Coordinates of C-alpha atoms and ligand atoms in Angstrom, one line a residue:
X1 CA -23.7 8.3 71.5
X2 CA -23.5 5.7 74.2
X3 CA -19.9 5.3 75.6
X4 CA -20.3 2.0 77.3
X5 CA -22.0 -1.3 76.9
X6 CA -24.8 -1.0 79.4
X7 CA -26.9 -3.7 81.0
X8 CA -30.6 -3.3 81.8
X9 CA -31.3 -4.3 85.4
X10 CA -32.3 -7.9 85.4
X11 CA -36.1 -8.0 85.7
X12 CA -38.0 -9.9 88.4
X13 CA -41.8 -10.2 88.4
X14 CA -43.6 -7.6 90.5
X15 CA -44.9 -9.2 93.7
X16 CA -48.7 -9.3 93.8
X17 CA -50.1 -7.3 96.8
X18 CA -52.4 -9.4 99.1
X19 CA -54.6 -6.5 100.2
X20 CA -55.8 -8.5 103.2
X21 CA -58.0 -7.0 105.9
X22 CA -56.1 -4.4 108.0
X23 CA -53.2 -4.0 105.6
X24 CA -51.9 -0.5 104.7
X25 CA -52.3 -1.2 100.9
X26 CA -56.0 -2.1 101.4
X27 CA -56.6 1.1 103.4
X28 CA -54.8 3.2 100.8
X29 CA -56.7 1.8 97.7
X30 CA -60.1 2.1 99.6
X31 CA -59.4 5.8 100.3
X32 CA -58.3 6.3 96.7
X33 CA -61.4 4.8 95.3
X34 CA -63.5 7.2 97.4
X35 CA -61.5 10.1 96.1
X36 CA -62.0 9.0 92.5
X37 CA -65.7 8.5 93.0
X38 CA -66.1 11.9 94.7
X39 CA -65.0 13.9 91.6
X40 CA -65.8 14.0 87.9
X41 CA -62.6 13.7 86.0
X42 CA -62.1 15.7 82.8
X43 CA -60.2 13.4 80.5
X44 CA -58.3 14.9 77.5
X45 CA -56.7 13.2 74.6
X46 CA -52.9 13.6 74.2
X47 CA -51.5 14.7 70.9
X48 CA -48.0 15.9 70.4
X49 CA -47.6 16.3 74.1
X50 CA -50.6 18.6 74.4
X51 CA -53.8 17.8 76.2
X52 CA -56.6 18.1 73.7
X53 CA -60.1 19.1 74.8
X54 CA -62.8 19.1 72.1
X55 CA -65.8 19.9 74.3
X56 CA -67.6 16.9 72.7
X57 CA -67.9 14.9 75.9
X58 CA -68.8 11.3 76.5
X59 CA -69.4 9.9 80.0
X60 CA -67.3 7.4 81.9
X61 CA -69.5 5.2 84.1
X62 CA -68.6 2.2 86.2
X63 CA -70.1 -0.9 84.7
X64 CA -71.3 -2.0 88.1
X65 CA -73.0 1.3 88.8
X66 CA -73.9 2.8 85.4
X67 CA -75.7 5.8 86.7
X68 CA -72.6 7.1 88.5
X69 CA -70.4 9.5 86.6
X70 CA -66.7 9.1 87.1
X71 CA -65.9 11.8 84.5
X72 CA -66.1 12.7 80.9
X73 CA -63.6 12.2 78.0
X74 CA -63.2 14.4 75.1
X75 CA -64.2 12.7 71.8
X76 CA -62.1 13.4 68.8
X77 CA -62.9 13.4 65.1
X78 CA -61.0 13.0 61.8
X79 CA -58.9 16.1 62.5
X80 CA -57.6 14.6 65.6
X81 CA -56.7 11.3 63.9
X82 CA -54.7 13.3 61.3
X83 CA -53.1 15.5 64.0
X84 CA -52.1 12.4 65.9
X85 CA -50.5 10.8 62.9
X86 CA -48.7 14.0 62.1
X87 CA -47.5 14.4 65.7
X88 CA -46.1 10.8 65.6
X89 CA -44.3 11.4 62.3
X90 CA -42.9 14.7 63.6
X91 CA -41.5 13.1 66.7
X92 CA -40.1 10.1 65.0
X93 CA -36.7 11.4 63.9
X94 CA -35.6 12.6 67.3
X95 CA -37.0 9.7 69.2
X96 CA -35.5 7.1 66.8
X97 CA -32.1 8.8 67.1
X98 CA -32.2 8.8 70.9
X99 CA -29.8 6.1 72.2
X100 CA -31.5 3.1 73.6
X101 CA -30.5 3.5 77.2
X102 CA -32.5 6.8 77.4
X103 CA -35.5 5.1 75.9
X104 CA -35.2 2.2 78.4
X105 CA -34.8 4.6 81.3
X106 CA -38.2 6.3 80.6
X107 CA -40.0 3.0 80.6
X108 CA -38.2 1.6 83.6
X109 CA -39.0 4.8 85.5
X110 CA -42.7 4.4 84.5
X111 CA -42.6 0.9 85.9
X112 CA -41.2 2.2 89.2
X113 CA -43.8 5.0 89.3
X114 CA -46.6 2.4 88.9
X115 CA -45.0 0.1 91.5
X116 CA -44.9 3.0 94.0
X117 CA -46.7 6.3 94.0
X118 CA -49.2 5.6 91.1
X119 CA -50.2 2.1 92.0
X120 CA -53.5 3.2 93.4
X121 CA -54.2 5.4 90.4
X122 CA -53.7 2.6 87.9
X123 CA -55.5 0.1 90.0
X124 CA -58.3 2.4 91.0
X125 CA -59.1 3.6 87.5
X126 CA -59.1 0.0 86.4
X127 CA -61.4 -1.2 89.2
X128 CA -64.0 1.5 88.7
X129 CA -63.7 1.9 84.9
X130 CA -63.5 -1.8 84.0
X131 CA -65.2 -3.3 87.0
X132 CA -62.3 -5.4 88.4
X133 CA -61.9 -6.5 92.0
X134 CA -58.7 -5.5 93.6
X135 CA -56.9 -8.8 92.9
X136 CA -57.8 -8.7 89.2
X137 CA -56.8 -5.0 89.0
X138 CA -53.5 -5.7 90.9
X139 CA -52.5 -8.6 88.6
X140 CA -53.3 -6.7 85.5
X141 CA -53.0 -2.9 85.8
X142 CA -50.1 -2.9 88.4
X143 CA -48.1 -6.1 88.2
X144 CA -48.5 -7.2 84.5
X145 CA -47.9 -3.7 83.3
X146 CA -44.8 -3.2 85.5
X147 CA -43.6 -6.6 84.2
X148 CA -44.2 -5.6 80.6
X149 CA -42.2 -2.4 81.0
X150 CA -39.3 -4.0 82.8
X151 CA -39.0 -7.3 80.9
X152 CA -39.4 -5.6 77.5
X153 CA -36.5 -3.2 78.3
X154 CA -34.4 -6.3 79.1
X155 CA -35.6 -8.1 76.0
X156 CA -34.7 -5.1 73.9
X157 CA -31.1 -5.4 75.1
X158 CA -31.0 -9.1 74.2
X159 CA -32.2 -8.2 70.7
X160 CA -29.5 -5.6 70.3
X161 CA -26.9 -8.1 71.6
X162 CA -27.9 -10.6 68.9
X163 CA -25.1 -9.9 66.4
X164 CA -23.8 -12.0 63.4
X165 CA -20.3 -13.6 63.1
X166 CA -17.4 -11.8 61.5
X167 CA -14.7 -13.5 59.6
X168 CA -11.1 -12.2 59.1
X169 CA -10.9 -8.7 57.5
X170 CA -14.4 -7.6 58.1
X171 CA -16.9 -6.6 60.8
X172 CA -20.6 -7.6 60.4
X173 CA -23.1 -5.8 62.4
X174 CA -26.9 -5.8 62.8
X175 CA -28.6 -2.5 63.6
X176 CA -32.2 -2.8 64.8
X177 CA -33.9 0.2 63.3
X178 CA -37.4 1.3 64.2
X179 CA -40.0 0.9 61.4
X180 CA -40.4 3.7 59.0
X181 CA -43.6 5.7 59.5
X182 CA -45.8 5.3 62.6
X183 CA -47.3 2.4 64.5
X184 CA -51.0 2.3 65.2
X185 CA -52.0 0.6 68.5
X186 CA -55.6 -0.5 68.7
X187 CA -56.5 -1.9 72.1
X188 CA -59.3 -3.8 73.9
X189 CA -61.2 -3.0 77.0
X190 CA -60.3 -5.9 79.2
X191 CA -56.7 -5.4 80.2
X192 CA -55.1 -2.1 81.2
X193 CA -51.7 -3.7 80.8
X194 CA -52.4 -4.9 77.3
X195 CA -53.6 -1.5 76.2
X196 CA -50.6 0.2 77.6
X197 CA -48.2 -2.4 76.3
X198 CA -49.5 -2.3 72.8
X199 CA -48.5 1.4 72.6
X200 CA -45.4 1.2 74.8
X201 CA -43.6 -1.8 73.2
X202 CA -43.2 -0.3 69.7
X203 CA -42.3 3.0 71.4
X204 CA -39.6 1.3 73.4
X205 CA -38.1 0.0 70.2
X206 CA -37.8 3.6 68.8
X207 CA -41.2 3.9 67.0
X208 CA -43.7 6.6 67.5
X209 CA -47.3 5.6 68.0
X210 CA -51.0 6.6 67.6
X211 CA -52.9 4.8 70.3
X212 CA -56.7 4.3 70.0
X213 CA -58.0 2.5 73.1
X214 CA -61.4 0.9 73.5
X215 CA -64.1 3.4 74.6
X216 CA -64.6 1.4 77.8
X217 CA -60.9 1.5 78.8
X218 CA -60.3 5.2 78.5
X219 CA -60.2 6.0 82.2
X220 CA -57.2 3.8 82.9
X221 CA -55.5 4.5 79.5
X222 CA -55.5 8.2 80.5
X223 CA -54.0 7.3 83.9
X224 CA -51.2 5.4 82.1
X225 CA -50.5 8.5 79.9
X226 CA -50.3 10.7 83.0
X227 CA -47.7 8.3 84.3
X228 CA -45.7 8.2 81.0
X229 CA -45.6 12.0 81.1
X230 CA -44.3 12.0 84.6
X231 CA -41.7 9.4 83.5
X232 CA -40.5 11.9 80.9
X233 CA -41.9 10.5 77.6
X234 CA -41.2 13.2 75.0
X235 CA -44.0 14.9 73.1
X236 CA -45.5 12.9 70.2
X237 CA -44.0 9.5 71.0
X238 CA -47.4 8.1 72.1
X239 CA -50.5 10.0 70.9
X240 CA -53.6 8.9 72.7
X241 CA -56.9 9.6 70.9
X242 CA -60.6 8.8 71.7
X243 CA -62.1 8.4 68.2
X244 CA -64.5 6.1 66.6
X245 CA -62.8 2.8 65.6
X246 CA -64.0 2.4 62.0
X247 CA -63.5 6.1 61.2
X248 CA -60.0 6.1 62.6
X249 CA -59.3 2.9 60.7
X250 CA -60.4 4.4 57.4
X251 CA -57.8 7.2 57.8
X252 CA -55.0 5.1 59.2
X253 CA -55.2 2.1 57.0
X254 CA -55.0 4.3 53.9
X255 CA -51.9 6.2 55.1
X256 CA -48.7 5.7 53.2
X257 CA -46.6 6.0 56.4
X258 CA -48.4 3.3 58.3
X259 CA -45.4 1.3 59.6
X260 CA -47.2 -1.3 61.7
X261 CA -50.4 -2.2 63.5
X262 CA -50.4 -3.5 67.1
X263 CA -53.9 -4.9 67.7
X264 CA -55.7 -6.8 70.4
X265 CA -59.4 -7.3 70.2
X266 CA -61.9 -9.4 68.4
X267 CA -61.2 -11.7 65.5
X268 CA -63.8 -9.9 63.4
X269 CA -62.2 -6.5 63.8
X270 CA -58.7 -8.0 63.1
X271 CA -59.9 -9.7 59.9
X272 CA -61.3 -6.4 58.8
X273 CA -58.0 -4.6 59.5
X274 CA -56.0 -7.3 57.6
X275 CA -58.3 -6.9 54.6
X276 CA -58.0 -3.1 54.7
X277 CA -54.2 -3.4 54.7
X278 CA -54.4 -5.8 51.8
X279 CA -56.6 -3.5 49.9
X280 CA -54.1 -0.6 50.4
X281 CA -50.9 -2.6 49.9
X282 CA -49.8 -0.6 46.9
X283 CA -50.1 2.7 48.7
X284 CA -47.6 2.0 51.5
X285 CA -44.0 3.1 51.7
X286 CA -43.2 -0.3 53.3
X287 CA -45.2 -3.4 54.1
X288 CA -46.8 -2.6 57.5
X289 CA -46.2 -5.1 60.2
X290 CA -49.5 -6.5 61.3
X291 CA -49.6 -8.0 64.8
X292 CA -52.9 -9.1 66.3
X293 CA -54.0 -11.1 69.3
X294 CA -57.7 -11.9 69.0
X295 CA -60.5 -14.1 70.2
X296 CA -60.5 -17.5 71.9
X297 CA -62.7 -20.4 72.8
X298 CA -60.5 -21.8 75.4
X299 CA -60.8 -25.3 76.7
X300 CA -60.2 -27.6 79.6
X301 CA -60.2 -31.3 79.0
X302 CA -60.2 -33.5 82.0
X303 CA -59.0 -37.1 81.8
X304 CA -60.6 -40.0 83.7
X305 CA -57.6 -40.0 86.0
X306 CA -58.0 -36.3 87.0
X307 CA -59.0 -35.0 90.4
X308 CA -62.6 -33.7 90.4
X309 CA -61.8 -30.9 92.9
X310 CA -58.9 -29.6 90.9
X311 CA -61.0 -29.7 87.7
X312 CA -63.9 -27.8 89.3
X313 CA -61.6 -25.2 90.8
X314 CA -59.9 -24.6 87.5
X315 CA -63.3 -24.2 85.9
X316 CA -64.4 -21.6 88.4
X317 CA -61.2 -19.6 88.5
X318 CA -60.5 -20.0 84.8
X319 CA -64.1 -19.3 83.7
X320 CA -65.4 -16.7 86.1
X321 CA -62.6 -14.4 87.2
X322 CA -63.1 -11.0 85.7
X323 CA -66.5 -12.2 84.7
X324 CA -65.0 -14.5 82.0
X325 CA -63.8 -11.5 80.0
X326 CA -60.3 -12.7 79.6
X327 CA -59.3 -13.8 76.2
X328 CA -57.8 -16.8 77.9
X329 CA -61.0 -17.7 80.0
X330 CA -62.1 -21.3 80.1
X331 CA -65.3 -21.5 78.2
X332 CA -65.7 -25.1 77.0
X333 CA -65.0 -28.1 79.2
X334 CA -64.9 -31.8 78.5
X335 CA -65.4 -33.9 81.6
X336 CA -65.4 -37.7 81.6
X337 CA -68.5 -39.3 83.0
X338 CA -66.6 -41.2 85.8
X339 CA -65.8 -37.9 87.6
X340 CA -68.8 -35.9 86.4
X341 CA -71.0 -36.2 89.5
X342 CA -68.1 -35.1 91.8
X343 CA -67.2 -32.2 89.5
X344 CA -70.8 -31.2 89.3
X345 CA -71.4 -31.2 93.0
X346 CA -68.4 -29.1 93.7
X347 CA -69.3 -26.7 90.9
X348 CA -72.9 -26.2 92.1
X349 CA -71.7 -25.7 95.7
X350 CA -68.8 -23.3 94.9
X351 CA -70.8 -21.2 92.4
X352 CA -73.5 -20.7 95.0
X353 CA -70.9 -19.2 97.3
X354 CA -69.6 -16.7 94.8
X355 CA -70.4 -13.1 95.7
X356 CA -71.0 -10.6 93.0
X357 CA -71.2 -6.8 93.1
X358 CA -69.2 -3.7 93.2
X359 CA -65.4 -4.0 93.3
X360 CA -65.4 -1.5 96.1
X361 CA -66.8 -4.3 98.3
X362 CA -63.8 -6.5 98.7
X363 CA -65.8 -9.6 99.5
X364 CA -67.0 -9.8 95.8
X365 CA -65.2 -12.4 93.7
X366 CA -67.1 -11.2 90.6
X367 CA -68.2 -7.8 89.3
X368 CA -70.1 -6.5 86.3
X369 CA -69.5 -7.1 82.6
X370 CA -68.2 -4.2 80.7
X371 CA -71.2 -2.6 79.1
X372 CA -74.8 -2.9 77.8
X373 CA -73.7 -4.4 74.5
X374 CA -71.8 -7.2 76.2
X375 CA -74.6 -7.7 78.7
X376 CA -77.2 -8.2 76.0
X377 CA -75.0 -10.5 73.9
X378 CA -74.1 -12.7 76.9
X379 CA -77.7 -12.8 78.0
X380 CA -78.7 -13.8 74.5
X381 CA -76.5 -16.9 74.7
X382 CA -77.9 -17.8 78.1
X383 CA -81.5 -17.5 76.8
X384 CA -80.6 -19.8 73.9
X385 CA -79.4 -22.4 76.3
X386 CA -82.5 -22.1 78.4
X387 CA -84.7 -22.6 75.4
X388 CA -82.7 -25.4 73.8
X389 CA -83.6 -29.1 74.1
X390 CA -80.0 -30.3 73.8
X391 CA -78.6 -28.2 76.6
X392 CA -79.5 -27.2 80.2
X393 CA -78.5 -24.5 82.6
X394 CA -76.8 -26.1 85.6
X395 CA -76.1 -23.0 87.7
X396 CA -76.8 -19.3 87.4
X397 CA -78.5 -17.9 84.3
X398 CA -79.9 -14.7 85.9
X399 CA -79.0 -11.3 84.4
X400 CA -79.8 -8.0 86.0
X401 CA -78.8 -4.6 84.5
X402 CA -80.9 -2.3 86.8
X403 CA -77.8 -0.9 88.6
X404 CA -74.9 -2.5 86.9
X405 CA -74.4 -5.1 84.1
X406 CA -74.5 -8.2 86.3
X407 CA -74.6 -11.7 85.0
X408 CA -74.6 -14.6 87.4
X409 CA -71.8 -17.2 86.9
X410 CA -73.5 -19.6 84.6
X411 CA -72.7 -23.2 83.8
X412 CA -74.4 -24.9 80.9
X413 CA -74.3 -28.6 80.3
X414 CA -74.5 -29.3 76.5
X415 CA -75.7 -32.7 75.3
X416 CA -74.4 -31.9 71.9
X417 CA -70.6 -31.0 71.7
X418 CA -71.4 -28.7 68.8
X419 CA -74.0 -26.7 70.8
X420 CA -73.6 -23.0 70.1
X421 CA -72.1 -22.1 73.5
X422 CA -69.5 -24.9 73.0
X423 CA -68.3 -23.2 69.8
X424 CA -68.7 -19.4 69.9
X425 CA -66.7 -16.9 71.9
X426 CA -69.1 -15.4 74.5
X427 CA -66.7 -13.3 76.5
X428 CA -68.7 -13.4 79.7
X429 CA -69.2 -15.6 82.8
X430 CA -70.6 -18.6 80.9
X431 CA -68.9 -22.0 80.9
X432 CA -70.3 -24.9 78.9
X433 CA -69.6 -28.5 79.8
X434 CA -69.8 -31.6 77.6
X435 CA -69.7 -35.0 79.4
X436 CA -67.9 -37.8 77.5
X437 CA -67.3 -41.4 78.1
X438 CA -63.8 -42.1 79.4
X439 CA -63.0 -44.6 76.7
X440 CA -63.5 -41.9 74.2
X441 CA -60.7 -39.7 75.4
X442 CA -58.8 -39.8 72.1
X443 CA -61.9 -39.0 70.0
X444 CA -62.7 -36.2 72.4
X445 CA -59.3 -34.7 71.9
X446 CA -60.1 -34.6 68.2
X447 CA -63.4 -32.8 69.1
X448 CA -61.5 -30.3 71.1
X449 CA -59.1 -29.6 68.2
X450 CA -61.8 -29.3 65.6
X451 CA -64.7 -27.5 67.4
X452 CA -63.5 -24.0 67.2
X453 CA -61.5 -21.9 64.7
X454 CA -59.5 -20.4 67.6
X455 CA -56.3 -21.6 69.2
X456 CA -55.5 -19.4 72.2
X457 CA -55.4 -21.3 75.5
X458 CA -56.3 -24.7 76.7
X459 CA -55.6 -27.1 79.6
X460 CA -55.5 -30.8 80.2
X461 CA -56.1 -32.3 83.7
X462 CA -54.7 -35.8 84.2
X463 CA -52.7 -37.9 86.6
X464 CA -51.8 -40.3 83.8
X465 CA -48.6 -39.2 82.0
X466 CA -49.5 -41.2 78.8
X467 CA -52.8 -39.3 78.7
X468 CA -51.0 -35.9 79.1
X469 CA -48.5 -36.9 76.3
X470 CA -51.4 -37.9 74.0
X471 CA -53.2 -34.6 74.7
X472 CA -50.1 -32.6 74.0
X473 CA -49.6 -34.4 70.6
X474 CA -53.3 -34.3 69.5
X475 CA -53.7 -30.7 70.6
X476 CA -50.3 -29.4 69.3
X477 CA -51.9 -26.7 67.3
X478 CA -55.1 -26.1 69.3
X479 CA -53.6 -23.6 71.8
X480 CA -50.7 -21.1 71.8
X481 CA -50.7 -21.3 75.6
X482 CA -51.1 -24.9 76.9
X483 CA -51.5 -25.8 80.5
X484 CA -51.0 -29.1 82.3
X485 CA -53.1 -29.5 85.5
X486 CA -53.7 -25.7 85.7
X487 CA -56.4 -23.3 84.6
X488 CA -55.8 -21.8 81.2
X489 CA -55.7 -18.2 82.4
X490 CA -53.1 -16.1 84.3
X491 CA -50.1 -16.0 82.0
X492 CA -47.2 -14.1 83.6
X493 CA -44.7 -11.9 81.6
X494 CA -41.3 -13.6 81.4
X495 CA -42.8 -16.9 82.5
X496 CA -45.5 -17.9 80.0
X497 CA -45.2 -15.7 76.9
X498 CA -48.8 -15.2 75.7
X499 CA -50.5 -15.6 72.3
X500 CA -52.4 -18.0 70.1
X501 CA -52.5 -18.9 66.4
X502 CA -55.3 -19.9 64.0
X503 CA -58.2 -17.6 64.4
X504 CA -56.7 -16.2 67.7
X505 CA -54.0 -14.1 66.1
X506 CA -50.5 -13.9 64.8
X507 CA -49.0 -15.5 67.9
X508 CA -46.3 -12.9 68.4
X509 CA -46.2 -13.5 72.1
X510 CA -46.7 -10.2 74.0
X511 CA -44.1 -9.6 76.6
X512 CA -41.3 -11.4 74.8
X513 CA -38.5 -10.7 72.4
X514 CA -40.6 -12.3 69.7
X515 CA -43.0 -9.4 69.9
X516 CA -40.4 -6.7 70.0
X517 CA -38.7 -8.1 66.9
X518 CA -41.8 -7.1 65.0
X519 CA -41.2 -3.4 65.7
X520 CA -37.8 -3.3 64.2
X521 CA -36.4 -3.6 60.7
X522 CA -32.8 -4.8 60.9
X523 CA -30.1 -3.2 58.8
X524 CA -27.2 -5.5 58.1
X525 CA -23.8 -3.7 57.9
X526 CA -20.7 -5.3 56.5
X527 CA -17.5 -3.3 56.9
X528 CA -14.4 -4.5 55.0
X529 CA -11.1 -3.3 56.5
X530 CA -8.8 -3.6 53.6
X531 CA -10.8 -3.6 50.3
X532 CA -9.3 -5.4 47.3
X533 CA -7.7 -3.3 44.6
X534 CA -7.7 -5.8 41.7
X535 CA -10.9 -7.5 40.3
X536 CA -9.0 -10.7 39.3
X537 CA -9.3 -13.8 41.4
X538 CA -6.3 -16.2 41.9
X539 CA -8.1 -19.0 39.8
X540 CA -7.7 -16.7 36.8
X541 CA -3.9 -16.8 36.9
X542 CA -2.0 -18.3 33.9
X543 CA -1.2 -22.1 34.1
Ligands
NAD1 P1 -63.1 -5.1 69.7 O1 -62.6 -5.9 68.5 O2 -64.5 -4.8 69.7 O3 -62.3 -3.8 69.8 C1 -60.9 -3.7 69.9 C2 -60.5 -2.3 69.4 O4 -60.7 -2.2 68.0 C3 -61.3 -1.2 70.1 O5 -60.4 -0.1 70.4 C4 -62.2 -0.8 68.9 O6 -62.6 0.6 69.0 C5 -61.3 -1.0 67.7 N1 -62.0 -1.1 66.4 C6 -63.2 -1.7 66.2 N2 -63.5 -1.6 64.8 C7 -62.4 -1.0 64.2 C8 -62.1 -0.6 62.9 N3 -62.9 -0.9 61.9 N4 -60.9 0.0 62.7 C9 -60.1 0.3 63.7 N5 -60.3 0.0 65.0 C10 -61.5 -0.7 65.3 O7 -62.7 -6.0 71.0 P2 -63.0 -5.7 72.5 O8 -64.5 -6.1 72.7 O9 -62.5 -4.4 73.0 O10 -62.1 -6.8 73.2 C11 -62.6 -8.1 73.4 C12 -61.9 -9.1 72.4 O11 -60.5 -9.0 72.5 C13 -62.3 -10.5 72.6 O12 -62.5 -11.1 71.4 C14 -61.0 -11.1 73.2 O13 -60.8 -12.5 73.0 C15 -59.9 -10.3 72.6 N6 -58.7 -10.3 73.4 C16 -57.7 -11.0 72.9 C17 -56.5 -11.1 73.7 C18 -55.3 -11.9 73.2 O14 -54.2 -11.8 73.7 N7 -55.6 -12.8 72.3 C19 -56.4 -10.3 74.8 C20 -57.4 -9.5 75.2 C21 -58.6 -9.5 74.5

């Protein structure tokens, strides 16, 4: 029992390392990458605090050098899914009963371990396993993850502090219980921090978790689990399994103790999950919380008053960093004809200067896309644009998977605003631009709103305040993260809570108290100090 009202250290965002030439951090990560590349890691699952090796091995290859072997992970089957669920259920009672300051300490310690001695491990496994340059790895695997861990601990305290009023003679209290059962975290390949946070945030709130990462993020997911063990996370609180998605889903979504689902990934997968939960609704002990952040078709709309250089830079950074594989990446852009030539010239020039290759070579701005499946899908969209008569490829368009899955940064100009690459999520370094007449700004806003089923991120560029105001009103429901004169990527924990609605998810804003509230089920307690001893009310007295 806590004997004090404790305060979590007030969080500040982790400073982003510059890794400039000659710096000690650059030397350190370069040496660490060499070390990682020189050995083949044996990557076990973690169930009930045990390392599980099945002997059924699958390779971990860098997307930018697919013939190199970084290691192998042990693939699990149905038995491991069931074991992981059981381990989570077994650990629940003790973990849920542990006072919150102890839970917070573990996650705060993990944040400091990542900030210090394990920074190279989490960045290095992300750089090689997911093909991120050092800057992209640093802002994701190190900084965002540290921020998630620290800010969430702080937000947990603010939730616990939120208590109801009490009138004379009573004391009303709210107790934020973890959910009954276990939480299932299903995570995508593109952000190490998202994967870790989807498992860690329900655990922080007192839940126990089965975590199934994407097959292409296992290297850095394993690194995070090593760090959590070092931080003192008790056995069974997070159980990490490498199992087939649909097979795992079939077992988990049928389980009566499923307390919640914390998902990030594609809209298609999330809609499947939601249907499965609906199908099984009568079998659960409690209604499972379903939290999902999914796809996007994120936009930039430039107004005739905007600066062409600012617009072009936002397109390049917002569209091509991490090869456009951010859910927030700019992928459809609406440019007015009065600035188009200037935007186009800068785009063509800047794109020609982008270097692409291995993240081990720090001069590269771009690296490889995640795997063969993604490569083929993105290439297919580019081929469609090359063959179309209502679109043309302005820059890039070449794809080469001989050594790694490399796709040139590609800009398509669509003459039809409904051209396929203006509408569908591509999840690669492909940006499509539609040029509109400046007097049609308001109609174009309507087009932006209605073109895609998603509503994740979007940006307006303008120097005209009335135009900004109009865009904000017309696009009120078109993006959960809306940017004014900035690229639509790069949300920072504690500053721009992240998430979208419509087809993009349940908008529960990762890295905020809004998200953490989904992992608790409040118990209202009313205590009366002097209970009445007579059922009669004064109004019932004789006249
Ligand atoms: P994905 O949907 O292919 O996979 C996500 C996870 O779901 C993986 O772990 C996968 O194995 C698992 N899965 C697949 N089918 C399943 C099933 N039937 N049952 C249970 N689990 C199943 O997504 P991805 O390719 O890894 O990630 C890219 C997608 O994620 C993009 O659409 C992107 O927009 C989205 N994303 C969204 C956000 C956001 O915050 N909105 C953030 C990152 C990524």
